[in-house]
Coordinates of C-alpha atoms and ligand atoms in Angstrom, one line a residue:
M7 CA 5.3 -23.0 -15.7
K8 CA 7.3 -21.0 -18.7
K9 CA 4.9 -18.8 -19.9
H10 CA 4.6 -18.1 -23.9
K11 CA 3.1 -15.3 -26.0
L12 CA 0.3 -16.1 -27.6
V13 CA 1.7 -15.4 -31.1
V14 CA 4.9 -17.2 -30.8
R15 CA 2.7 -20.1 -29.6
L16 CA 0.2 -20.2 -32.5
F17 CA 2.9 -19.5 -35.0
S18 CA 5.4 -22.3 -34.1
L19 CA 2.4 -24.8 -33.7
Y20 CA 1.4 -23.8 -37.0
I21 CA 4.7 -23.8 -38.5
L22 CA 5.6 -27.1 -36.8
L23 CA 2.4 -28.6 -38.4
T24 CA 3.2 -27.1 -41.8
A25 CA 6.5 -28.5 -41.5
A26 CA 5.4 -32.1 -40.4
A27 CA 3.0 -31.9 -43.5
I28 CA 5.5 -31.1 -45.9
L29 CA 8.0 -33.0 -44.8
L30 CA 5.8 -35.9 -45.1
I31 CA 4.7 -34.8 -48.3
V32 CA 8.4 -34.5 -49.6
V33 CA 9.2 -38.1 -48.3
F34 CA 5.7 -39.7 -50.2
A35 CA 6.8 -37.6 -52.8
S36 CA 10.5 -39.2 -53.2
Q37 CA 9.1 -42.3 -52.2
A38 CA 6.6 -42.1 -55.3
V39 CA 9.3 -40.7 -57.6
E40 CA 11.5 -43.2 -56.7
R41 CA 8.9 -46.0 -57.0
F42 CA 7.8 -44.9 -60.4
Y43 CA 11.4 -44.0 -61.9
F44 CA 12.4 -47.7 -60.5
S45 CA 9.3 -49.1 -61.9
Q46 CA 9.6 -46.9 -65.6
K47 CA 13.3 -48.3 -65.6
I48 CA 12.3 -51.9 -65.2
E49 CA 9.9 -51.5 -68.0
D50 CA 12.3 -50.0 -69.7
M51 CA 14.5 -52.9 -69.1
R52 CA 11.8 -55.5 -69.9
V53 CA 11.2 -53.5 -73.3
R54 CA 15.1 -53.8 -74.0
S55 CA 15.3 -57.9 -72.8
I56 CA 12.3 -58.4 -75.5
L57 CA 14.4 -56.2 -78.3
V58 CA 17.3 -58.4 -77.1
E59 CA 15.4 -61.7 -77.6
Q60 CA 14.1 -60.5 -80.6
T61 CA 17.3 -59.2 -82.3
L62 CA 19.0 -62.6 -81.4
L63 CA 16.2 -64.8 -82.5
Q64 CA 16.3 -63.0 -85.7
S65 CA 20.4 -62.8 -86.2
G66 CA 19.8 -66.4 -85.6
A67 CA 23.0 -66.3 -83.0
A68 CA 22.2 -69.5 -81.4
G69 CA 26.0 -70.9 -81.1
S70 CA 27.9 -69.6 -77.8
A71 CA 30.3 -68.0 -80.4
S72 CA 28.0 -65.7 -82.2
L73 CA 25.8 -65.7 -79.1
Q74 CA 28.6 -63.7 -77.4
Q75 CA 29.7 -61.3 -80.3
R76 CA 26.0 -60.4 -80.8
S77 CA 25.6 -60.0 -77.0
T78 CA 28.5 -57.4 -77.1
D79 CA 27.6 -55.5 -79.7
L80 CA 24.3 -55.1 -78.5
G81 CA 25.3 -54.1 -75.2
S82 CA 28.0 -51.5 -76.7
T83 CA 25.2 -50.0 -79.0
T84 CA 22.4 -50.0 -76.1
Y85 CA 24.7 -48.9 -73.3
T86 CA 23.4 -52.1 -71.4
R87 CA 24.9 -55.2 -70.2
I88 CA 23.3 -58.2 -71.6
T89 CA 23.5 -61.8 -69.9
I90 CA 22.2 -65.0 -71.7
I91 CA 22.1 -67.7 -68.6
D92 CA 20.8 -71.4 -69.5
M93 CA 18.0 -73.1 -67.4
A94 CA 20.7 -74.3 -65.1
G95 CA 22.6 -70.8 -64.5
Q96 CA 25.2 -71.4 -67.0
V97 CA 26.2 -68.1 -68.7
L98 CA 26.0 -68.3 -72.3
A99 CA 27.3 -65.1 -72.9
D100 CA 27.9 -61.6 -71.7
S101 CA 28.5 -58.2 -73.1
Q102 CA 31.0 -57.0 -70.7
E103 CA 32.6 -60.1 -69.1
D104 CA 34.2 -63.8 -70.5
P105 CA 31.2 -66.3 -69.8
A106 CA 33.8 -68.7 -69.0
T107 CA 35.2 -67.1 -66.0
M108 CA 32.0 -66.5 -64.5
D109 CA 30.2 -68.3 -62.0
L110 CA 27.0 -70.5 -62.0
H111 CA 24.1 -67.4 -61.6
N112 CA 21.4 -70.0 -60.5
D113 CA 21.5 -68.3 -57.3
R114 CA 20.7 -64.7 -58.6
P115 CA 17.1 -63.8 -57.4
E116 CA 16.2 -62.1 -60.5
F117 CA 17.1 -65.6 -62.2
I118 CA 15.3 -67.7 -59.7
K119 CA 12.2 -65.2 -60.3
A120 CA 12.4 -65.5 -63.7
V121 CA 12.8 -69.4 -64.1
S122 CA 9.8 -69.6 -61.5
S123 CA 7.4 -67.1 -62.8
G124 CA 8.8 -65.8 -66.3
E125 CA 10.1 -62.5 -65.0
G126 CA 12.0 -60.5 -62.0
H127 CA 14.3 -58.0 -61.1
D128 CA 17.1 -57.1 -58.3
E129 CA 19.2 -54.4 -57.2
R130 CA 22.6 -55.1 -55.6
W131 CA 26.4 -54.9 -55.5
S132 CA 28.0 -56.7 -58.7
Y133 CA 31.1 -58.3 -57.5
T134 CA 31.7 -58.9 -61.3
L135 CA 31.6 -55.1 -62.4
E136 CA 32.3 -54.0 -58.9
Q137 CA 29.2 -51.8 -58.4
D138 CA 25.8 -51.0 -57.9
Y139 CA 23.4 -52.7 -60.6
L140 CA 19.8 -53.1 -61.6
Y141 CA 19.2 -56.5 -63.1
Y142 CA 16.0 -57.4 -64.9
A143 CA 15.7 -61.2 -66.1
R144 CA 13.2 -62.9 -68.3
L145 CA 12.3 -66.0 -69.5
S146 CA 13.1 -66.6 -73.4
K147 CA 13.6 -69.2 -76.0
L148 CA 16.3 -68.7 -78.1
G149 CA 14.8 -71.1 -81.5
T150 CA 14.4 -74.4 -79.2
R151 CA 16.2 -73.5 -76.4
Q152 CA 14.9 -71.9 -73.0
V153 CA 17.4 -69.4 -71.8
V154 CA 16.9 -66.3 -69.2
V155 CA 17.9 -62.9 -70.7
R156 CA 19.1 -60.5 -68.4
V157 CA 19.6 -57.3 -69.1
S158 CA 21.3 -54.8 -66.5
L159 CA 21.8 -51.1 -65.8
P160 CA 24.4 -49.6 -63.3
T161 CA 22.4 -47.9 -60.7
L162 CA 24.3 -44.9 -60.2
D163 CA 23.2 -42.7 -62.8
L164 CA 20.1 -43.5 -61.7
H165 CA 20.4 -42.9 -57.9
T166 CA 22.4 -39.5 -58.9
A167 CA 19.1 -38.5 -61.0
L168 CA 17.0 -39.3 -58.0
Q169 CA 18.9 -37.5 -55.7
S170 CA 18.7 -34.5 -57.9
I171 CA 14.9 -34.8 -57.9
K172 CA 14.9 -35.3 -54.1
M173 CA 17.1 -32.3 -53.6
Q174 CA 14.8 -30.2 -55.7
I175 CA 11.9 -31.3 -54.1
S176 CA 13.4 -30.6 -50.6
F177 CA 14.1 -27.2 -51.7
I178 CA 11.1 -26.1 -52.9
A179 CA 9.8 -27.9 -49.6
V180 CA 12.1 -25.5 -47.6
L181 CA 10.9 -22.3 -49.7
V182 CA 7.2 -23.4 -49.3
I183 CA 7.9 -23.8 -45.6
L184 CA 9.5 -20.2 -45.2
L185 CA 6.6 -18.8 -47.4
I186 CA 4.3 -20.2 -45.1
A187 CA 6.1 -19.0 -42.0
A188 CA 5.8 -15.5 -43.2
L189 CA 2.3 -15.7 -43.9
N190 CA 1.9 -17.9 -40.7
W191 CA 3.3 -15.0 -38.7
Y192 CA 0.8 -12.2 -40.6
V193 CA -1.7 -14.2 -39.6
S194 CA -1.0 -15.0 -35.8
R195 CA 0.0 -11.2 -35.4
I196 CA -3.8 -10.3 -36.9
I197 CA -5.3 -12.6 -34.6
T198 CA -3.6 -11.9 -31.6
R199 CA -3.0 -7.8 -32.1
P200 CA -6.5 -7.5 -31.0
I201 CA -5.7 -9.7 -27.8
Q202 CA -2.8 -7.6 -26.9
V203 CA -4.7 -4.6 -27.2
M204 CA -7.1 -6.2 -24.7
E205 CA -4.6 -7.4 -22.5
T206 CA -2.9 -3.7 -22.0
G207 CA -6.4 -2.5 -21.6
A208 CA -7.0 -5.1 -18.9
R209 CA -4.0 -4.1 -17.3
R210 CA -4.9 -0.7 -17.2
F211 CA -7.8 -1.7 -15.6
A212 CA -6.1 -3.5 -12.9
R213 CA -3.7 -0.5 -12.5
G214 CA -6.9 1.6 -11.4
K215 CA -7.3 3.6 -14.8
F216 CA -11.0 2.6 -15.3
K217 CA -11.8 5.7 -17.5
S218 CA -9.6 4.6 -20.7
K219 CA -12.2 1.7 -22.3
L220 CA -10.9 -1.0 -24.3
P221 CA -11.8 -0.7 -28.3
E222 CA -14.0 -2.9 -29.6
S223 CA -12.7 -5.2 -32.0
D224 CA -14.1 -6.0 -35.4
I225 CA -14.1 -9.8 -34.3
F226 CA -17.5 -10.9 -32.9
E227 CA -16.2 -12.4 -29.9
L228 CA -13.6 -10.3 -29.1
G229 CA -15.6 -7.0 -29.4
S230 CA -18.2 -8.5 -27.1
L231 CA -15.7 -9.6 -24.6
A232 CA -14.1 -5.9 -25.0
R233 CA -17.7 -4.8 -24.3
S234 CA -18.0 -7.0 -21.0
L235 CA -14.7 -6.0 -19.9
N236 CA -15.3 -2.2 -20.4
H237 CA -19.0 -2.7 -18.2
M238 CA -17.0 -4.5 -15.7
A239 CA -14.2 -1.9 -15.4
D240 CA -17.2 0.8 -15.0
Q241 CA -19.0 -1.2 -12.3
I242 CA -15.9 -1.8 -10.5
Y243 CA -15.1 1.9 -11.0
D244 CA -18.7 2.6 -9.2
R245 CA -18.1 -0.1 -6.4
I246 CA -14.9 1.7 -5.6
R247 CA -15.8 5.0 -5.4
V248 CA -18.8 3.7 -2.9
V249 CA -16.3 1.8 -0.8
T250 CA -14.0 4.7 -0.7
Q251 CA -16.2 7.1 0.3
Q252 CA -18.0 4.8 2.8
K253 CA -14.3 4.2 4.3
N254 CA -13.5 8.2 4.1
E255 CA -16.4 8.8 6.0
Q256 CA -15.8 6.2 8.6
I257 CA -12.1 7.6 9.0
A258 CA -13.3 11.1 8.9
I259 CA -15.8 10.4 11.6
L260 CA -13.4 7.7 13.5
T261 CA -10.5 10.4 13.6
S262 CA -12.7 13.6 14.7
M263 CA -14.0 11.1 17.3
T264 CA -12.8 11.9 21.0
E265 CA -13.3 8.7 21.8
G266 CA -11.0 6.0 21.4
V267 CA -12.4 3.2 19.2
L268 CA -10.4 -0.4 18.6
A269 CA -12.0 -2.9 16.3
L270 CA -11.1 -6.7 17.2
D271 CA -11.4 -9.7 15.2
A272 CA -12.6 -13.2 16.1
N273 CA -9.2 -14.0 17.6
G274 CA -8.6 -10.8 19.3
R275 CA -6.4 -9.1 16.8
L276 CA -6.5 -5.5 15.8
L277 CA -8.7 -4.9 13.1
A278 CA -8.8 -1.1 13.3
V279 CA -7.5 2.1 15.8
N280 CA -8.6 5.3 15.8
R281 CA -6.3 8.3 16.9
S282 CA -7.6 8.9 20.0
A283 CA -7.0 5.3 20.9
A284 CA -3.8 5.6 19.4
L285 CA -2.7 8.5 21.8
M286 CA -4.2 6.9 24.8
F287 CA -2.2 4.1 24.6
G288 CA 0.9 5.4 22.4
L289 CA 0.2 2.9 19.8
K290 CA 1.4 3.3 16.3
P291 CA -1.4 2.2 14.2
I292 CA 0.5 0.6 11.3
Q293 CA 2.5 -1.2 13.6
A294 CA -0.3 -2.3 15.6
K295 CA -2.8 -3.3 13.0
G296 CA -3.1 -7.2 12.7
R297 CA -1.6 -8.0 16.3
P298 CA -3.1 -9.8 19.1
I299 CA -4.6 -6.9 21.6
H300 CA -3.1 -8.5 24.5
E301 CA 0.4 -8.1 22.7
I302 CA 0.4 -4.4 21.6
I303 CA -1.6 -3.1 25.1
R304 CA -0.1 -4.4 28.1
H305 CA -2.8 -3.5 30.7
V306 CA -4.3 -6.4 32.8
G307 CA -7.2 -4.6 33.2
L308 CA -8.1 -4.0 29.6
N309 CA -6.9 -7.4 28.8
D310 CA -9.5 -9.0 31.1
F311 CA -12.3 -6.9 30.0
V312 CA -11.6 -8.0 26.1
T313 CA -11.8 -11.6 27.3
A314 CA -14.9 -10.8 28.9
V315 CA -16.7 -9.7 26.1
F316 CA -16.0 -11.7 24.0
E317 CA -17.1 -14.3 26.7
H318 CA -20.8 -12.8 26.9
K319 CA -23.1 -11.7 24.4
K320 CA -24.0 -8.8 26.2
R321 CA -22.5 -5.5 26.5
Q322 CA -19.5 -4.7 29.1
E323 CA -18.8 -1.8 30.6
C324 CA -16.0 -0.9 33.0
R325 CA -13.5 1.8 34.1
I326 CA -9.7 1.5 33.9
T327 CA -6.3 3.4 34.9
V328 CA -3.9 3.8 32.5
F329 CA -0.3 4.6 33.0
Q330 CA 1.7 4.9 30.2
P331 CA 2.0 7.3 27.9
E332 CA 0.1 9.1 30.8
E333 CA -2.1 8.5 33.7
R334 CA -5.8 8.4 32.4
I335 CA -9.0 7.5 34.0
L336 CA -10.7 5.6 30.7
N337 CA -14.4 4.3 31.0
V338 CA -14.7 1.0 28.7
I339 CA -17.5 -0.2 26.7
G340 CA -17.2 -3.2 25.0
S341 CA -19.5 -5.6 22.5
R342 CA -19.4 -8.1 20.0
M343 CA -19.6 -7.4 16.6
P344 CA -22.7 -9.2 14.7
S345 CA -21.0 -12.2 13.2
K346 CA -21.6 -13.3 9.4
K347 CA -22.7 -16.6 8.4
G348 CA -20.2 -19.3 9.6
A349 CA -17.8 -16.7 10.5
S350 CA -17.5 -15.8 14.3
G351 CA -17.7 -11.7 14.8
G352 CA -14.9 -9.1 16.4
A353 CA -15.5 -6.8 18.8
V354 CA -15.4 -3.1 19.2
I355 CA -14.1 -1.4 22.2
V356 CA -14.9 2.4 22.7
L357 CA -13.1 4.5 25.6
T358 CA -14.0 7.5 26.9
D359 CA -11.2 9.8 28.9
L360 CA -12.6 10.8 31.8
T361 CA -9.1 12.4 33.3
R362 CA -10.5 15.8 32.6
I363 CA -14.2 15.4 34.0
Q364 CA -12.6 13.8 37.1
K365 CA -10.0 16.3 37.3
L366 CA -12.8 19.0 37.0
E367 CA -14.8 17.7 39.4
G368 CA -12.0 17.2 41.5
V369 CA -11.1 21.1 41.5
R370 CA -15.2 22.1 41.3
R371 CA -15.0 20.2 44.9
E372 CA -11.9 21.6 45.9
F373 CA -13.2 24.5 45.0
V374 CA -16.8 24.6 46.8
A375 CA -14.8 23.5 49.9
N376 CA -12.4 26.5 49.5
V377 CA -15.3 29.0 48.9
S378 CA -17.4 27.3 52.0
H379 CA -13.9 27.6 54.2
E380 CA -13.3 31.1 53.2
L381 CA -17.1 32.0 53.8
K382 CA -17.2 30.3 57.1
T383 CA -14.3 32.4 58.9
P384 CA -16.0 35.7 58.6
I385 CA -19.8 34.4 58.8
T386 CA -18.5 32.4 62.2
A387 CA -17.4 35.4 63.4
I388 CA -20.2 37.5 62.5
Q389 CA -22.4 35.1 64.1
G390 CA -20.3 35.0 67.4
Y391 CA -20.3 38.7 67.6
V392 CA -24.3 38.8 67.3
E393 CA -24.6 36.6 69.3
T394 CA -22.2 38.3 72.2
L395 CA -24.4 41.4 71.4
Q396 CA -27.5 39.7 71.9
D397 CA -26.4 38.0 75.2
G398 CA -26.1 41.7 76.8
A399 CA -23.1 43.0 75.4
M400 CA -25.1 45.6 73.5
Q401 CA -25.8 47.3 77.0
D402 CA -22.2 48.1 77.0
P403 CA -21.6 50.9 74.4
K404 CA -18.0 50.4 74.6
H405 CA -17.9 47.0 73.7
A406 CA -21.0 47.1 71.6
K407 CA -19.4 49.7 69.0
R408 CA -16.2 47.8 68.9
F409 CA -18.1 44.1 68.2
L410 CA -20.1 46.5 65.3
E411 CA -16.8 47.5 63.9
I412 CA -15.7 43.8 63.7
I413 CA -19.2 42.5 62.2
A414 CA -18.7 45.5 59.6
K415 CA -15.2 44.4 58.8
H416 CA -16.3 40.8 58.5
S417 CA -19.4 41.8 56.1
D418 CA -16.9 43.8 54.2
R419 CA -14.3 40.8 53.4
L420 CA -17.8 38.6 53.2
G421 CA -18.7 41.3 50.5
Q422 CA -15.1 41.4 49.2
I423 CA -15.0 37.7 48.7
V424 CA -18.7 37.4 47.0
D425 CA -17.4 40.3 44.6
D426 CA -14.0 38.7 43.3
L427 CA -16.0 35.2 43.0
L428 CA -18.5 36.9 40.8
E429 CA -15.7 38.7 38.9
L430 CA -13.8 35.3 38.4
S431 CA -16.4 33.6 37.1
R432 CA -17.7 36.7 34.9
I433 CA -13.9 36.5 33.5
E434 CA -13.8 32.7 33.1
E435 CA -17.0 33.0 31.3
L436 CA -15.2 35.0 28.7
S437 CA -12.2 33.1 28.6
M438 CA -14.3 30.9 27.4
G439 CA -15.0 32.7 24.6
D440 CA -18.9 32.8 25.2
E441 CA -18.9 36.6 25.2
D442 CA -17.5 39.4 23.2
A443 CA -14.5 40.6 25.0
N444 CA -14.7 44.5 23.4
F445 CA -10.7 44.8 22.5
E446 CA -9.6 47.7 21.6
N447 CA -6.0 49.6 20.5
I448 CA -4.7 51.7 23.6
M449 CA -1.2 52.7 24.4
I450 CA 0.7 50.8 26.9
S451 CA 1.8 54.0 28.8
D452 CA -1.9 54.9 29.0
L453 CA -2.9 51.4 30.4
M454 CA 0.0 51.9 33.2
A455 CA -1.0 55.6 34.2
A456 CA -4.6 54.5 34.9
T457 CA -3.2 51.6 36.7
I458 CA -1.3 54.3 38.9
Q459 CA -3.9 56.4 39.2
N460 CA -6.3 54.1 40.9
C461 CA -4.2 52.7 43.2
Q462 CA -2.3 55.7 44.1
V463 CA -4.4 56.1 47.3
A464 CA -3.6 52.8 48.9
A465 CA 0.0 53.5 47.8
D466 CA 0.1 57.4 49.4
L467 CA -1.6 55.4 52.5
K468 CA 1.6 53.4 53.0
T469 CA 3.8 56.3 51.7
I470 CA 5.0 54.2 49.1
K471 CA 6.4 55.8 46.0
I472 CA 5.4 54.8 42.5
H473 CA 8.1 55.2 39.7
Q474 CA 6.7 54.9 36.0
E475 CA 9.6 54.0 33.3
V476 CA 8.4 54.0 30.4
E477 CA 11.3 52.2 28.0
W478 CA 9.0 51.5 25.1
D479 CA 5.6 53.0 24.0
G480 CA 3.1 51.3 21.6
Q481 CA -0.5 50.2 21.2
V482 CA -1.5 46.7 22.7
L483 CA -5.0 45.1 21.7
V484 CA -7.0 44.8 24.8
N485 CA -10.2 45.1 27.0
P486 CA -9.1 48.5 28.7
K487 CA -11.3 47.7 31.9
L488 CA -10.1 44.2 32.2
M489 CA -6.2 44.8 31.7
A490 CA -6.6 47.9 34.3
H491 CA -8.3 45.2 36.5
A492 CA -5.1 42.9 36.4
L493 CA -2.7 45.1 36.5
G494 CA -4.7 47.1 39.6
N495 CA -4.4 43.5 41.3
L496 CA -0.8 43.3 40.7
L497 CA 0.0 46.7 41.6
D498 CA -2.3 46.3 44.9
N499 CA -0.6 43.1 45.7
A500 CA 2.8 44.7 45.4
I501 CA 1.7 47.8 47.8
K502 CA -0.1 45.5 50.2
Y503 CA 3.3 43.0 50.5
S504 CA 5.6 45.7 50.7
E505 CA 6.8 47.7 53.7
A506 CA 5.5 51.1 54.4
A507 CA 7.7 53.9 52.3
S508 CA 9.0 51.4 50.3
Q509 CA 9.5 52.0 46.5
I510 CA 7.7 50.0 43.1
V511 CA 9.1 50.4 39.8
I512 CA 6.2 50.2 37.0
R513 CA 7.7 49.5 33.8
C514 CA 6.8 49.2 30.5
R515 CA 9.1 47.9 27.3
S516 CA 9.0 45.4 24.3
E517 CA 10.8 42.2 23.7
K518 CA 10.4 40.4 20.6
K519 CA 8.1 42.8 19.3
R520 CA 5.9 41.8 22.3
G521 CA 4.8 44.8 24.6
I522 CA 5.9 44.0 28.6
I523 CA 4.5 45.7 31.6
E524 CA 6.7 44.8 34.7
I525 CA 5.5 45.7 38.6
I526 CA 8.6 45.6 40.6
D527 CA 8.4 45.7 44.5
R528 CA 10.8 45.5 47.3
G529 CA 8.2 43.3 49.5
P530 CA 9.2 40.0 51.2
G531 CA 9.5 38.3 47.9
I532 CA 8.1 34.5 47.3
E533 CA 9.6 31.1 48.2
A534 CA 10.9 29.3 44.6
E535 CA 8.3 26.3 45.8
Q536 CA 5.4 28.8 46.5
L537 CA 5.9 30.4 43.0
P538 CA 3.7 27.8 40.6
R539 CA 0.8 27.7 43.2
I540 CA 0.3 31.8 43.9
F541 CA -2.0 31.8 40.7
E542 CA -4.3 29.1 41.9
R543 CA -7.8 30.1 43.8
F544 CA -8.0 30.7 47.1
Y545 CA -3.9 30.0 47.7
R546 CA -2.3 32.3 49.9
I547 CA 1.5 31.9 51.4
D548 CA 0.5 33.5 54.1
K549 CA -3.2 33.5 55.1
G550 CA -3.2 35.7 58.5
R551 CA -1.1 38.2 56.7
S552 CA -3.4 37.9 53.5
R553 CA -6.6 38.5 55.8
D554 CA -5.1 41.3 57.4
V555 CA -4.5 43.3 54.2
G556 CA -7.7 42.4 53.0
G557 CA -6.6 39.8 50.7
T558 CA -9.1 37.0 49.2
G559 CA -6.8 34.7 47.7
L560 CA -8.7 35.3 44.2
G561 CA -6.5 38.3 43.0
L562 CA -3.7 36.5 41.2
A563 CA -6.4 34.0 39.7
I564 CA -8.4 36.9 38.6
V565 CA -5.3 38.2 36.5
K566 CA -4.3 34.9 35.1
Y567 CA -7.5 34.4 33.5
I568 CA -7.7 38.1 32.4
V569 CA -4.5 37.6 30.7
R570 CA -5.5 34.3 29.0
I571 CA -8.2 36.0 27.3
H572 CA -5.8 38.3 25.8
G573 CA -3.4 35.8 24.4
G574 CA -0.7 36.8 26.8
E575 CA 1.4 35.7 29.6
V576 CA 1.8 36.6 32.9
D577 CA 5.1 35.3 35.4
V578 CA 7.0 35.7 38.0
Q579 CA 10.4 36.1 39.5
S580 CA 11.1 36.4 43.1
T581 CA 13.8 36.3 46.0
P582 CA 12.5 36.1 49.1
G583 CA 13.7 39.0 51.3
E584 CA 14.6 41.2 48.4
G585 CA 11.3 41.5 46.3
S586 CA 9.1 40.5 43.3
V587 CA 8.9 41.2 39.8
F588 CA 5.2 40.4 38.3
R589 CA 5.4 40.7 34.5
I590 CA 2.6 40.4 31.6
T591 CA 3.5 39.9 28.0
F592 CA 1.1 41.1 25.5
S593 CA 0.3 39.0 22.5
A594 CA 1.9 40.2 19.2
Ligands
ADP629 P1 -4.4 37.7 48.3 O1 -5.7 38.2 47.6 O2 -4.2 37.1 49.3 O3 -3.6 38.9 47.7 P2 -3.3 36.8 45.3 O4 -3.9 35.8 44.8 O5 -3.3 38.3 45.1 O6 -4.2 37.0 46.8 O7 -2.1 36.7 46.0 C1 -1.9 35.2 46.3 C2 -0.5 35.2 47.3 O8 0.3 35.3 46.4 C3 -1.0 36.3 48.3 O9 -1.9 35.4 49.7 C4 0.5 36.5 48.7 O10 1.1 35.4 49.7 C5 1.3 36.2 47.5 N1 1.8 37.3 46.5 C6 1.3 38.2 45.8 N2 1.5 39.3 45.1 C7 2.9 39.5 46.2 C8 3.8 40.3 46.1 N3 3.9 41.2 45.6 N4 4.5 40.1 47.1 C9 5.2 39.1 47.9 N5 3.9 38.0 47.9 C10 3.0 38.1 46.9

């Protein structure tokens, strides 16, 4: 429907009513004036007819010739056409025409009325004089003779005069209408302006600007409406604030949750999804919202689970594995939301990512198995040789000495493994950030010198030469003891796995403002496929060789954790048969 402005509607209504009223007044006034004018005219003609009768009687013009003469005289002095008609309708005299040429007038309406009721009048076209005439006829007595005296006037002047009066009335009416229109417009504006102000204010409220209040009009009803709207705006503002706060709290809780949350409506359509759940299933929350869960997550296990949640009132729980966007093991708990009156409730699905826990559990199991396995070999050897000694070998001093040496070697190894394990767990704890790592600034060349000093004996035993190359020197922020331990492990490996009398280079340099220490050996090198694994705990390429050189398989794992504590990186480049380069890059 087309909408009009209130001011336009009020104005047009007023103006329409006013114009109709004035038009009615104009019509009635014109008619009244016309009626009055005619009645005045007829009254005037009646008087004229009486005067004509009187004059004719006094002059004694009863003969037709003198009657004609008198009529003509009277007619010309009074500017009136005078006709004397006998009772049969025969024209006896006429002031403007020759009666001999005139027809019988017994059919003229004014004549008939005059004969029957004493007087009559009529307005019509005169064929004799060829214009509109107003006729008045009256029954009269000229002496003893009964006649009808008829006076007639042309109506042209009459109509012209009336037309002019009507024009004046119309002109005044138009003027009045224009005046009233201006007044109407002004009044309409006065009435509608406060409403417009309120409408603008209400629009502001709709845009959420509740602080700018509506002005209170001095019109009682509008003032009261403004007060009510202002009060309503205050209440809406308060409610929106509470709802927004609640929503923000909800979003903050849902976003910070590591558990994934999916909220579904009664038809299984997604109402809300938090960031964790979106990550778990690779969803785009904005696109996913409002769509059925089975459309956005194509996982048979989860879809069956959702169906079960909707079918049962009790809380449901299961474990599923998803493969997209990455493999995850999820624990899923689902329960129905309490339904409101009449409406059936939806469901909430909470997903806990068990992947890391399961992985850690696997690592822990593997670690325990590895430790047991590592400890088992020396323990079995010790047990075996002790039993052999108990069974009589003690009596053979030559064998007994050799067996005791073997037992001592294995117990040393046991001690070495336990020491390394303790060291590893201490460093692991440090890497978790539970303990203060005691960092200090130290020159990188000093760190290198200390490392060489610690390993010099082992190198000398194999007549290995260690070359020190300082391409760049500067301070690095480290825990000196720990970093010396890590570098010691690397240099120790280089010595252990290199041939006797070979060379090792230990070099310090910088790259992209980061200090680097490289330990370069000409040992056996490492196959490319082994490289990613050598930093794992207990991983050794050649177990026998490692054991022979006194390795526990924990050395590089310890290096990895120490470097991680320092925020640095450790990596290796190696060519089998040529040697390896182990590199520690310090944090900037
Ligand atoms: P281990 O105590 O056996 O030396 P590490 O963790 O220190 O254990 O090293 C893991 C494995 O990496 C070693 O068993 C060895 O096979 C290989 N490795 C380490 N350093 C070198 C090196 N400089 N040259 C060749 N192989 C090495």
